Structure formats: structure tokens, C-alpha cells
PDB file of C-alpha atoms in Angstrom:
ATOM      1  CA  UNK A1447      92.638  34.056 160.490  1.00  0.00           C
ATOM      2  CA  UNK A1448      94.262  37.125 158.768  1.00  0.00           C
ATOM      3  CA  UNK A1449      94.278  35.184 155.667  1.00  0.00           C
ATOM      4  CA  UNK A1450      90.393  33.973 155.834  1.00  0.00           C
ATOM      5  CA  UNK A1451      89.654  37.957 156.577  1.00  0.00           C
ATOM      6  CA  UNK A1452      91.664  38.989 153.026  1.00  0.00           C
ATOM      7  CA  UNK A1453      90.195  36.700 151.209  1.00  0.00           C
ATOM      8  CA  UNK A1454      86.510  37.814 152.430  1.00  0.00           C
ATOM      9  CA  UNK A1455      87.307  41.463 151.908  1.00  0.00           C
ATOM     10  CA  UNK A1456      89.141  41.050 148.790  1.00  0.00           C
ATOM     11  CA  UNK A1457      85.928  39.471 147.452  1.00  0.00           C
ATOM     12  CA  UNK A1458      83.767  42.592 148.482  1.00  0.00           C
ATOM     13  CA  UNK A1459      86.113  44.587 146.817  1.00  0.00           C
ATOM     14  CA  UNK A1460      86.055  42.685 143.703  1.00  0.00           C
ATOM     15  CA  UNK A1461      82.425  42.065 143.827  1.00  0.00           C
ATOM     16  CA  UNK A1462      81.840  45.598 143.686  1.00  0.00           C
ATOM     17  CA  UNK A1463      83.259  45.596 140.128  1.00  0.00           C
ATOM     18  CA  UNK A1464      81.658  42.917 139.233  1.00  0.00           C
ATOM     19  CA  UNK A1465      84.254  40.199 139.605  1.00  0.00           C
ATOM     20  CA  UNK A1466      83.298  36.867 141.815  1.00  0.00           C
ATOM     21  CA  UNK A1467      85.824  34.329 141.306  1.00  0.00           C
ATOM     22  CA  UNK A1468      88.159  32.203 143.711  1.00  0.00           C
ATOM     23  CA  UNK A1469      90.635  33.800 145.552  1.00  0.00           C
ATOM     24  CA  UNK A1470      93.283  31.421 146.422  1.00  0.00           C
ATOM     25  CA  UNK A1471      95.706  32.438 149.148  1.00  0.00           C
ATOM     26  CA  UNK A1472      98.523  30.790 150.189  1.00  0.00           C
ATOM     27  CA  UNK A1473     102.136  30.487 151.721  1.00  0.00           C
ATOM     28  CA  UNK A1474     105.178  30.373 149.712  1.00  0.00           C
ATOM     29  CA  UNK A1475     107.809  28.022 149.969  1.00  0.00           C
ATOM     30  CA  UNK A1476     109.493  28.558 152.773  1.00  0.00           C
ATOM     31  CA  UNK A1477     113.246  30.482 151.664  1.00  0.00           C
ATOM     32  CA  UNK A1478     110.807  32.436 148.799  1.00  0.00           C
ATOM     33  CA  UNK A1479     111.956  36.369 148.778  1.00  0.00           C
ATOM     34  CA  UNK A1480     109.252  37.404 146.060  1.00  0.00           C
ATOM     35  CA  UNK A1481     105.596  36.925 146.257  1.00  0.00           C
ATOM     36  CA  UNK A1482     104.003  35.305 143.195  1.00  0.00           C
ATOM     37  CA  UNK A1483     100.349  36.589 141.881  1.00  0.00           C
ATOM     38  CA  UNK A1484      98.545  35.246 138.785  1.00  0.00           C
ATOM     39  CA  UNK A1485      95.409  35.162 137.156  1.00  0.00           C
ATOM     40  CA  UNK A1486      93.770  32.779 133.889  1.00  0.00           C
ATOM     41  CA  UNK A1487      90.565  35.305 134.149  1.00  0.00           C
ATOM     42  CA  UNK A1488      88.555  32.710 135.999  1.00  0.00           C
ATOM     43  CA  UNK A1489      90.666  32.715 139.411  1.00  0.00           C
ATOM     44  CA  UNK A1490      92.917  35.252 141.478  1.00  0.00           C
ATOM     45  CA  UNK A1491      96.436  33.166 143.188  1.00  0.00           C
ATOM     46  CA  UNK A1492      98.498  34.524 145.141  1.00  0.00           C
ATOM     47  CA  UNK A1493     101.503  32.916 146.668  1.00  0.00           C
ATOM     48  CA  UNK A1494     102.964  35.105 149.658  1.00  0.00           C
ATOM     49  CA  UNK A1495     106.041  34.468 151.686  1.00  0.00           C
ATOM     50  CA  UNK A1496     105.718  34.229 155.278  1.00  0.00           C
ATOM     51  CA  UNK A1497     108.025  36.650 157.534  1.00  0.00           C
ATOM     52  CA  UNK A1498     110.140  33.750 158.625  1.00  0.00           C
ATOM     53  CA  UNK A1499     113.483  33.588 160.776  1.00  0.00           C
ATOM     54  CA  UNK A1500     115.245  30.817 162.229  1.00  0.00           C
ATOM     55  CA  UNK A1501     116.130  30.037 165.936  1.00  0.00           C
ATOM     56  CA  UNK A1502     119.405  29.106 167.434  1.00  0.00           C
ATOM     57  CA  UNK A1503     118.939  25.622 166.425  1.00  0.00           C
ATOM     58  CA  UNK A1504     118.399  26.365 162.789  1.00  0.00           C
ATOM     59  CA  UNK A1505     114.653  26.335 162.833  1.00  0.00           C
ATOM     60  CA  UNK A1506     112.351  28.174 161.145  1.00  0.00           C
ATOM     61  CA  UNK A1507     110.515  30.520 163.077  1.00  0.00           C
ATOM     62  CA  UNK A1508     107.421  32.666 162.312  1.00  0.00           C
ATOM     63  CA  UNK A1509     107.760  36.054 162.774  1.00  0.00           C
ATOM     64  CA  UNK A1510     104.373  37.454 164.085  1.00  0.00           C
ATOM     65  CA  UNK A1511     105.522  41.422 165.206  1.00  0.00           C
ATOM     66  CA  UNK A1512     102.863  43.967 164.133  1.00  0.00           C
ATOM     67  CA  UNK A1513     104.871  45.490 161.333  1.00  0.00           C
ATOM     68  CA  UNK A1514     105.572  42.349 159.800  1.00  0.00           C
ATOM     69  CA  UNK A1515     102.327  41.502 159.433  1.00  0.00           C
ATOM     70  CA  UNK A1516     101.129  44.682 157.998  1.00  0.00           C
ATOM     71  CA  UNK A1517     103.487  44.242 155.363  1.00  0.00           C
ATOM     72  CA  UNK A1518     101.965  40.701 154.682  1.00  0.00           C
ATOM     73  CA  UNK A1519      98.007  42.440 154.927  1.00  0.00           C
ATOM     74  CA  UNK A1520      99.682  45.182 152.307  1.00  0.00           C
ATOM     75  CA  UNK A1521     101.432  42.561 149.843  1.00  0.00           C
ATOM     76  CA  UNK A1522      98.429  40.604 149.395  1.00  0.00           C
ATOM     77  CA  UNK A1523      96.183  43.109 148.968  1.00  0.00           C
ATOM     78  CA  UNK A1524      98.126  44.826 146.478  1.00  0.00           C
ATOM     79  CA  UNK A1525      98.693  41.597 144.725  1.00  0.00           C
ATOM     80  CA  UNK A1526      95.029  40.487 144.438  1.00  0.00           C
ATOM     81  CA  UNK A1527      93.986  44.531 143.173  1.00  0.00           C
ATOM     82  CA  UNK A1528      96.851  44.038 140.677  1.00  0.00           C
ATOM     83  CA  UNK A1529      95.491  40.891 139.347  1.00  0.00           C
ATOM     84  CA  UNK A1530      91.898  42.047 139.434  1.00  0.00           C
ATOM     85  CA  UNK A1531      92.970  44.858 137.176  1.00  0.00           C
ATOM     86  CA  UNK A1532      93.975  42.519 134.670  1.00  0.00           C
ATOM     87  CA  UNK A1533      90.471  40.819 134.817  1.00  0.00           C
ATOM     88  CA  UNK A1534      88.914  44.036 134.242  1.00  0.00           C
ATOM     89  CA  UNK A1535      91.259  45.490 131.812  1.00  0.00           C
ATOM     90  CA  UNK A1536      93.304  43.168 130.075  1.00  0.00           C
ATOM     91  CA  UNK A1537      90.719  41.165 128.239  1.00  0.00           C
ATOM     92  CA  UNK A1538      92.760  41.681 124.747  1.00  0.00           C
ATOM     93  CA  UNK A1539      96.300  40.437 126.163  1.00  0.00           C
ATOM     94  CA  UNK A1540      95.639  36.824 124.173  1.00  0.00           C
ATOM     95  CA  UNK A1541      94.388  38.800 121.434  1.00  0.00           C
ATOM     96  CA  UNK A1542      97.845  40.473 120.897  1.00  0.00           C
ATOM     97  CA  UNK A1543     100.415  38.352 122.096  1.00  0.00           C
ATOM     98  CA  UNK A1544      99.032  34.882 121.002  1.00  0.00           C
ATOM     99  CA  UNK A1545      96.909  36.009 117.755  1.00  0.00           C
ATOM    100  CA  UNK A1546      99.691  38.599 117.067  1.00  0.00           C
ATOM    101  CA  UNK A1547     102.892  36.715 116.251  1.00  0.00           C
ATOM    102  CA  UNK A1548     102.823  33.096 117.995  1.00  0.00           C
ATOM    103  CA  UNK A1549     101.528  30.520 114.290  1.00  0.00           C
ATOM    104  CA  UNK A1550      99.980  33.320 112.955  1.00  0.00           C
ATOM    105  CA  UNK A1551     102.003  33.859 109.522  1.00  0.00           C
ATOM    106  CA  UNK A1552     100.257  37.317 108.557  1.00  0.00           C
ATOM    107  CA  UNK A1553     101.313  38.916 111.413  1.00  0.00           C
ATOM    108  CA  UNK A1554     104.923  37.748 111.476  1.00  0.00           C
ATOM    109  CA  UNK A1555     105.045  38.869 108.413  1.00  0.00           C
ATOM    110  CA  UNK A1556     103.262  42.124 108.679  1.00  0.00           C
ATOM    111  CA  UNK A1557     105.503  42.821 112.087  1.00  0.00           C
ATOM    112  CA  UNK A1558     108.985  40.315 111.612  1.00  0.00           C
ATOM    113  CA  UNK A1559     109.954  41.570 115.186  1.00  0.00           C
ATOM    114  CA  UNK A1560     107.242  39.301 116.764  1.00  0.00           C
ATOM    115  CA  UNK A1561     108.703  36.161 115.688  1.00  0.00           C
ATOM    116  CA  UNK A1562     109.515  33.719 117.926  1.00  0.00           C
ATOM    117  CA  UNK A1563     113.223  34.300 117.968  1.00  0.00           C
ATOM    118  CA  UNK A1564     112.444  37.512 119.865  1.00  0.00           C
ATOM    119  CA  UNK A1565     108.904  35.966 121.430  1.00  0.00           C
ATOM    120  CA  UNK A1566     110.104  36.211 125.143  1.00  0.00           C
ATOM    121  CA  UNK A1567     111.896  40.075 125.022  1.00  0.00           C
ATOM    122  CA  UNK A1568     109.198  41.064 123.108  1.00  0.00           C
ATOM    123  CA  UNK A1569     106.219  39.348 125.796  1.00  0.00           C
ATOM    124  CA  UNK A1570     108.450  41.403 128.348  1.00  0.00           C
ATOM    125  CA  UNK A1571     108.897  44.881 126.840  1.00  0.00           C
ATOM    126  CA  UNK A1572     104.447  44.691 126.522  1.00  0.00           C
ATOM    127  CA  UNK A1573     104.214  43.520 129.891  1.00  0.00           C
ATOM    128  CA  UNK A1574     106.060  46.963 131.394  1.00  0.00           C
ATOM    129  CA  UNK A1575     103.513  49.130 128.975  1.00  0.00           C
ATOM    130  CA  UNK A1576     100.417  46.761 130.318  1.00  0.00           C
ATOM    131  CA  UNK A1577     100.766  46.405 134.095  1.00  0.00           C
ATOM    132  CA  UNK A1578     101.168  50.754 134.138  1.00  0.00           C
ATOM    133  CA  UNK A1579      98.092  51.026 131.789  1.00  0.00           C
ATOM    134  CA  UNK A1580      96.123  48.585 133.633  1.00  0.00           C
ATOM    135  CA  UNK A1581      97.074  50.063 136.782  1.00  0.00           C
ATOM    136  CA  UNK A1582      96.313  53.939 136.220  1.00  0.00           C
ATOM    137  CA  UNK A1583      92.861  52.310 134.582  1.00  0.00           C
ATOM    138  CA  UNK A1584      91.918  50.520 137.813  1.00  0.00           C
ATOM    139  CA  UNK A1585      92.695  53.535 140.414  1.00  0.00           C
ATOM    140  CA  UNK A1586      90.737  55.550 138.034  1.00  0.00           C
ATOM    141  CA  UNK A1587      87.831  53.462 139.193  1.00  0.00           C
ATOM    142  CA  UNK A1588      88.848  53.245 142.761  1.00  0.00           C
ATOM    143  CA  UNK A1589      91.133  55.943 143.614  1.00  0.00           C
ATOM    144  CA  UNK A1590      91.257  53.971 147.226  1.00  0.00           C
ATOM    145  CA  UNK A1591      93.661  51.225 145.514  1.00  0.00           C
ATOM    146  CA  UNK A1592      96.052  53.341 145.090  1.00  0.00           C
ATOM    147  CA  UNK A1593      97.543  53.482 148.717  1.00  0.00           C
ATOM    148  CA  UNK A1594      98.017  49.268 147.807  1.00  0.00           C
ATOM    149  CA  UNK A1595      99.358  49.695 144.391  1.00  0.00           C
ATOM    150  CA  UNK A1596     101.932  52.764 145.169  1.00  0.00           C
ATOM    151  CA  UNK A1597     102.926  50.097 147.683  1.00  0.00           C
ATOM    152  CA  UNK A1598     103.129  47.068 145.656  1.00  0.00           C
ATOM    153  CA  UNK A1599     105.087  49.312 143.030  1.00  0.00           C
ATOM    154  CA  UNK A1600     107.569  51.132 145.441  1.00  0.00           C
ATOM    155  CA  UNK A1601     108.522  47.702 147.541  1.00  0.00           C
ATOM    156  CA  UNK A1602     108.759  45.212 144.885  1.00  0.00           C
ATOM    157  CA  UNK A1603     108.179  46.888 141.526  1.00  0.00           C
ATOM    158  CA  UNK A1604     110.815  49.310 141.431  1.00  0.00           C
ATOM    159  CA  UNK A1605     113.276  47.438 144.049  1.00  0.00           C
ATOM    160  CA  UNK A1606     113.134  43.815 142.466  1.00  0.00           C
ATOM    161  CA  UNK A1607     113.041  44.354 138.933  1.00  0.00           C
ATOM    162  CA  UNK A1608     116.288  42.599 137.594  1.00  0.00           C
ATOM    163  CA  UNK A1609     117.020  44.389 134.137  1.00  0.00           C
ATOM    164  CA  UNK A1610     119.747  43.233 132.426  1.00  0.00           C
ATOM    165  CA  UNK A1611     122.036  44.185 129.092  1.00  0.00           C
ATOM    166  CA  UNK A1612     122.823  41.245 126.630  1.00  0.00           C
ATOM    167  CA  UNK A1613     125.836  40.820 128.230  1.00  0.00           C
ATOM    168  CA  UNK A1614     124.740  40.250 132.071  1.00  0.00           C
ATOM    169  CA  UNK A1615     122.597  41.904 134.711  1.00  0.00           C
ATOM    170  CA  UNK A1616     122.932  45.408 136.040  1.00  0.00           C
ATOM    171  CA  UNK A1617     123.591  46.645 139.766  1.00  0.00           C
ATOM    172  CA  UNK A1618     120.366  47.832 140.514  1.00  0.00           C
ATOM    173  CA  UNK A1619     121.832  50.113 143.083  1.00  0.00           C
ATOM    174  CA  UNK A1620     124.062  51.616 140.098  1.00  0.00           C
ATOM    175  CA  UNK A1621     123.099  55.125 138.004  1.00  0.00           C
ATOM    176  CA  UNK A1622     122.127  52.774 135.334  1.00  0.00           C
ATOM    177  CA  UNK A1623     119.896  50.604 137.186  1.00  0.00           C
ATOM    178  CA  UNK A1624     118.150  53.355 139.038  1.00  0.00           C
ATOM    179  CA  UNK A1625     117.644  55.013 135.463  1.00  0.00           C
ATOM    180  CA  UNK A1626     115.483  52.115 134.444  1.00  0.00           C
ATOM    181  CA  UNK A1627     113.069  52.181 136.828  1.00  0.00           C
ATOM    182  CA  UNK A1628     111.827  55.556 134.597  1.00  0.00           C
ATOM    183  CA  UNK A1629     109.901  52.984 132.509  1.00  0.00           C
ATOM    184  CA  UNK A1630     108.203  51.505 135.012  1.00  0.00           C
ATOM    185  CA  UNK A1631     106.549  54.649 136.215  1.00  0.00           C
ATOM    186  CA  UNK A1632     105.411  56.849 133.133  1.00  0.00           C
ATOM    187  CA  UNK A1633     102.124  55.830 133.079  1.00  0.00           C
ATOM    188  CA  UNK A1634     101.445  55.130 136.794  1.00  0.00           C
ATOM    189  CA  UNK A1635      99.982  58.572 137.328  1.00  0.00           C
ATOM    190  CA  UNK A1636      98.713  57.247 140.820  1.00  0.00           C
ATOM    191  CA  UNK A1637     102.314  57.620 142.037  1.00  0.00           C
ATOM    192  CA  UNK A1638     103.783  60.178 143.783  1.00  0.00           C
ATOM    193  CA  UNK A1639     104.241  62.681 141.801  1.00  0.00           C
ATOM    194  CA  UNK A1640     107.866  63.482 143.579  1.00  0.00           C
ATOM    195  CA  UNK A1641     108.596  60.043 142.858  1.00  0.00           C
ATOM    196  CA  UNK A1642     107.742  60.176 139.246  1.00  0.00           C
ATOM    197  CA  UNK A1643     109.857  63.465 138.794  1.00  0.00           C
ATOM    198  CA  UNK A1644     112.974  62.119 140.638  1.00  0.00           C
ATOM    199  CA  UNK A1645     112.456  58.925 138.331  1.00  0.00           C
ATOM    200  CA  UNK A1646     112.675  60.680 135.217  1.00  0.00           C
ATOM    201  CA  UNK A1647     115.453  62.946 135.689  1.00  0.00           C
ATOM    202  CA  UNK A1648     117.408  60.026 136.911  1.00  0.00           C
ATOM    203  CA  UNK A1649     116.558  58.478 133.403  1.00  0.00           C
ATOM    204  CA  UNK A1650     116.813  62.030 131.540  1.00  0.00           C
ATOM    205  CA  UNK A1651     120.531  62.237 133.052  1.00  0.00           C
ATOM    206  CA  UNK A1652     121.591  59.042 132.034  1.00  0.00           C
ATOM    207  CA  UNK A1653     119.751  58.548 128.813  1.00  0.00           C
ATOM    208  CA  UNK A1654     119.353  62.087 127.379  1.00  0.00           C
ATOM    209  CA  UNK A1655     116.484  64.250 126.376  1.00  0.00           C
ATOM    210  CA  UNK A1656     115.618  61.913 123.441  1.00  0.00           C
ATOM    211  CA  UNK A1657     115.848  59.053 125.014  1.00  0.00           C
ATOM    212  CA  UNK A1658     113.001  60.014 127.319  1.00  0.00           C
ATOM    213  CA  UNK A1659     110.677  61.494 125.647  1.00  0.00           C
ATOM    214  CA  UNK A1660     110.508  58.464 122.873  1.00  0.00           C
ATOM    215  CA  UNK A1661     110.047  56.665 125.791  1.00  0.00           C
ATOM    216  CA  UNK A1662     107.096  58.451 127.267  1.00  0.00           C
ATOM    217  CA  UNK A1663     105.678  59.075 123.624  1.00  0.00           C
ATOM    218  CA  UNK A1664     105.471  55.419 123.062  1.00  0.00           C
ATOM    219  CA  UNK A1665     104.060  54.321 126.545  1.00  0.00           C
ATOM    220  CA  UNK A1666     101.507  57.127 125.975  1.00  0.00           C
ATOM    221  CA  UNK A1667     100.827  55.736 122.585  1.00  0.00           C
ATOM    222  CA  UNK A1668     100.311  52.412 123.772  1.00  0.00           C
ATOM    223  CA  UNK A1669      97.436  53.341 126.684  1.00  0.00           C
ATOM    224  CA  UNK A1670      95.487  55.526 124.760  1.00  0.00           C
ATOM    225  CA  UNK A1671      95.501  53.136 121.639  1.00  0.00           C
ATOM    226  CA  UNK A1672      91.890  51.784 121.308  1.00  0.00           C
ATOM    227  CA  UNK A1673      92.587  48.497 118.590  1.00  0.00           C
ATOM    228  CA  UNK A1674      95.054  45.507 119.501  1.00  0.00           C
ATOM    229  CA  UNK A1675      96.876  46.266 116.318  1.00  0.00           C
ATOM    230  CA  UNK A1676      97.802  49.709 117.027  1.00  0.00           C
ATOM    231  CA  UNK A1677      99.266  48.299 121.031  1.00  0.00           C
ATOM    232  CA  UNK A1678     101.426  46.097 118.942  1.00  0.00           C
ATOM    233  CA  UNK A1679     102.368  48.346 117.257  1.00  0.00           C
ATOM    234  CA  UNK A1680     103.392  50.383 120.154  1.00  0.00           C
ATOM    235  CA  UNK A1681     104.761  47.302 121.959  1.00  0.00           C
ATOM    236  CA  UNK A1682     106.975  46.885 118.976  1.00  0.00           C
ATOM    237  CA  UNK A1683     108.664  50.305 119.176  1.00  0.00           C
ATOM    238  CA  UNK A1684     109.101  50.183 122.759  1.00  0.00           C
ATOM    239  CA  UNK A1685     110.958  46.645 122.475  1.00  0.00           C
ATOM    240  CA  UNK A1686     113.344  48.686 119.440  1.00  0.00           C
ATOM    241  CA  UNK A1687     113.813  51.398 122.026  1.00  0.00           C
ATOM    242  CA  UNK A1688     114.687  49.078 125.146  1.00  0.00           C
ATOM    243  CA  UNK A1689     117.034  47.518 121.746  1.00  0.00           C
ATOM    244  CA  UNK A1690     118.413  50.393 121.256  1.00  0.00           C
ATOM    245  CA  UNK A1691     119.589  51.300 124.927  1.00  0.00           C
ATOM    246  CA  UNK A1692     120.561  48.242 125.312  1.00  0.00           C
ATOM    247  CA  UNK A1693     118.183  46.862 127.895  1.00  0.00           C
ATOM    248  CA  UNK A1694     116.869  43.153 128.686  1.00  0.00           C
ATOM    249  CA  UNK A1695     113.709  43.972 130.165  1.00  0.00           C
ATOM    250  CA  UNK A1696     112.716  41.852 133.434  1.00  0.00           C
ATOM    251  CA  UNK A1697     110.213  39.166 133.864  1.00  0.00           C
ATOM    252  CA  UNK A1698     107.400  40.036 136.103  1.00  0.00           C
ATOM    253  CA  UNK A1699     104.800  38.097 134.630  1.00  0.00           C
ATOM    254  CA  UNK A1700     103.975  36.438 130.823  1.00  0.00           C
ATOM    255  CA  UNK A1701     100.251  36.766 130.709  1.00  0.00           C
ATOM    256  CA  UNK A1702      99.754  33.343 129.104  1.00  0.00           C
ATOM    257  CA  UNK A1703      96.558  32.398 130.516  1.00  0.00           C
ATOM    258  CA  UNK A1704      94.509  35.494 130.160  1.00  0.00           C
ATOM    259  CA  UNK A1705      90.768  35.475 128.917  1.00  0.00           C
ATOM    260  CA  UNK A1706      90.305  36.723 125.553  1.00  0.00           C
ATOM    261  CA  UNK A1707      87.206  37.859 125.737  1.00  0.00           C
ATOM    262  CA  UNK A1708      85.551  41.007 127.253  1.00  0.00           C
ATOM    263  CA  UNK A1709      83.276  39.389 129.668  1.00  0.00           C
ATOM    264  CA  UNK A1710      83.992  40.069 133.475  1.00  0.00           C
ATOM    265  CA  UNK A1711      83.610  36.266 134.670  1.00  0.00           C
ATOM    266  CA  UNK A1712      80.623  36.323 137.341  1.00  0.00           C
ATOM    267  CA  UNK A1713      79.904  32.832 138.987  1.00  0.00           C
ATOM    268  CA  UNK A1714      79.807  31.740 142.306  1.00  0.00           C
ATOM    269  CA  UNK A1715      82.440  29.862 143.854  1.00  0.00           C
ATOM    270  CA  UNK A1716      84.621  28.396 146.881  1.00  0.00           C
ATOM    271  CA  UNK A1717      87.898  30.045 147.532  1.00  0.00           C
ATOM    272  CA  UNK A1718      90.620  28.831 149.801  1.00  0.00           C
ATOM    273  CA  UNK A1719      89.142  30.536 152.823  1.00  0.00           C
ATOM    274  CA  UNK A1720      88.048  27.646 154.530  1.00  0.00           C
ATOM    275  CA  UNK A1721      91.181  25.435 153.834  1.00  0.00           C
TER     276      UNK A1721
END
């Protein structure tokens, strides 16, 4: 019941922007920590997992306490706003990351870091600059998504990205790990701004004065840039600078399946309400 009622507001919601496609809600596999959100531009999934325990006997038990499942109503809201951002605002992601590097010869030529030997780091590093540009663009529009966003990037964002260096992972828990989180936040101007302070003088301590404001001069570069060619380039520098400091960025999401047109899809259609 709390699912069918997300489903039919998060519709509203998108409607209002001009967005009607499925929504397609469901449960994780049981054991899942993370929840998983996607969209190809013509439908919204999102894959949640259930607040689960088990019993004496081993089995799994639901766990259906009040602030559990306001954490569940919080997750997938914040998940479906995230992905109808990328509807709205991330019509050229194809555009850049297929057109720019993956069998097209002029641009690997024109920009030799998009080659396919660094395809994946380099799909990563323009992920970080996107989600925080898409983001900020949306609450712009609907300064009420914020409350869901802040949440969706304080509780899983921040806490469960995995960055790594080339030669394992990093304690996220460590000065280095909290440092990274920096990136993650310069261009999510709907944040706190205590948070956002605290974030970059963790990074400014650990990195240096430089360090940072390259950092925020590229990420600002990339979400005012108005052509796909000048984001790639900005994606490029940002993947020498994570190079540089010796970061593996993490994988939230790769974007493959994005439209690459302008057009807000409009159609009716079923969801998984009634499943």
C-alpha cells in the first residue's frame, strides 16, 4: 500500500514537469544494503531494500516500526527525484560519453584520454560532475526536493561512496576518505551550507589550497558550460585531477541508456502500481 501511494504521488510530481512515464517500484533482493535507481529516459526503476531482520530461527523478518519505514518513504522518493532529474536535464549524456570517445576516431584523437583504455575512470569522474549539476538544476525548479535529495546525498551519497587509489580502496572513515567526499558536494548548493564548509576544509587540509580550488574551478566549469564539447572538456580535466591525487573515483551509476535527445518523453502508461 505504501508502495502503490509513491508511485501515485511520484507521478504527480513528475507530471508537473512534464514527465509521464512508468514508475517501477520494487523490492531488492533480500541481503541488498544499497538501493538501485535507473532510468533509459522512457521509464523511472527503482530497486529498494526492505528493512529486514531475521528471527531466532534464522528467518527473515520484516521490519515494519515507524522509523523504518520513513526511511523506506525517504529513499524512494529521493531515488525517483534523482532519476527524474536526469530526464529533465541530462538529455546530452549519450551525446558526450558515447559520440565523444566510444568508435568515434575524431574525438579520440582530438581528446586521447577518452579512449577506451581509460573508458570506465573516465565515465566515473563525469558522473560525480553530472549527478551535482543535475541536482542543483532540479531543486532550482522545485526547491521542495531538496529535503529528499540532501537526504539521498547525506545517507548514501556521501556514506557509501567506495573511492579507491590504484592500489586498493580507502577507509572511508579515514582523513583521506572523508576528504573525498569534497567532490561530491561543490556543486550541490541545496546542501547545508555547514555541511558544504566542513566538507571542504576537510579536503583543503588534506589536499592543499590548490588542490581545491582546481577542483571547484573545474566542477564550476563543467555546469555552467553550455556545448557537449566544452563538458568534455571539463570532464577530462577533472579525471587528470582525480589522476593526479591519486583517486579511483566510485561507481554510482554509468548512464548508458540515457535519451539523446531533448524531448521530455510524455505518453501514457501503466506502472507497477497495480502489481
Amino acid at each position: 500500500a505504501i508502495i502503490r501511494n509513491l508511485v501515485s504521488l511520484c507521478r504527480a510530481v513528475n507530471a508537473s514537469f512534464g514527465v509521464s512515464v512508468p514508475i517501477h517500484m520494487g523490492e531488492a533482493p533480500v541481503g541488498s544494503k544499497s538501493p538501485v535507481a535507473y532510468t533509459d529516459g522512457t521509464k523511472i526503476v527503482v530497486k529498494y531494500p526492505m528493512p529486514v531482520t531475521a528471527d531466532e530461527a534464522g528467518n527473515t523478518v520484516y521490519i515494519n516500526d515507524i522509523e523504518s519505514l520513513k526511511r523506506l518513504v525517504s529513499e524512494v522518493k529521493a531515488l525517483q527525484y534523482h532519476e527524474l532529474g536526469h530526464i529533465l536535464f541530462s538529455q546530452h549524456i549519450n551525446w558526450m560519453m558515447a559520440d565523444c570517445g566510444y568508435g568515434n576516431d575524431e574525438w579520440v584523437k582530438k581528446y586521447p584520454t577518452l579512449s577506451q583504455e581509460t573508458a570506465t575512470s573516465v565515465r566515473r569522474a563525469w558522473n560525480i560532475l553530472e549527478d551535482q549539476r543535475m541536482e542543483t538544476a532540479l531543486v532550482a525548479q522545485s526547491p521542495y526536493l531538496a529535503r529528499y535529495l540532501t537526504y539521498l546525498s547525506v545517507n548514501w551519497i556521501l556514506n557509501e561512496a567506495n573511492w579507491s587509489t590504484d592500489n586498493g580502496g580507502i577507509d572511508k572513515s579515514s582523513e583521506k576518505g572523508i576528504a573525498f567526499q569534497y567532490l561530491l558536494v561543490i556543486n550541490r548548493r541545496f546542501l547545508p551550507i555547514e555541511l558544504r564548509r566542513k566538507s571542504r576544509n576537510n579536503f583543503n587540509t588534506y589536499f592543499g589550497d590548490y588542490a581545491t580550488v582546481s577542483a571547484e574551478e573545474i566542477v564550476r566549469e563543467y555546469c555552467r558550460a553550455t556545448s557537449v564539447e566544452d563538458k568534455v572538456v571539463a570532464v577530462i580535466k577533472f579525471h587528470q585531477l582525480l589522476k593526479a591525487l591519486d583517486i579511483v573515483p566510485p561507481q554510482f551509476d554509468d548512464h548508458t541508456g540515457h535519451p539523446r535527445n531533448g524531448k521530455r518523453p510524455v505518453q501514457d502508461s501503466a506502472d507497477s502500481a497495480d502489481d
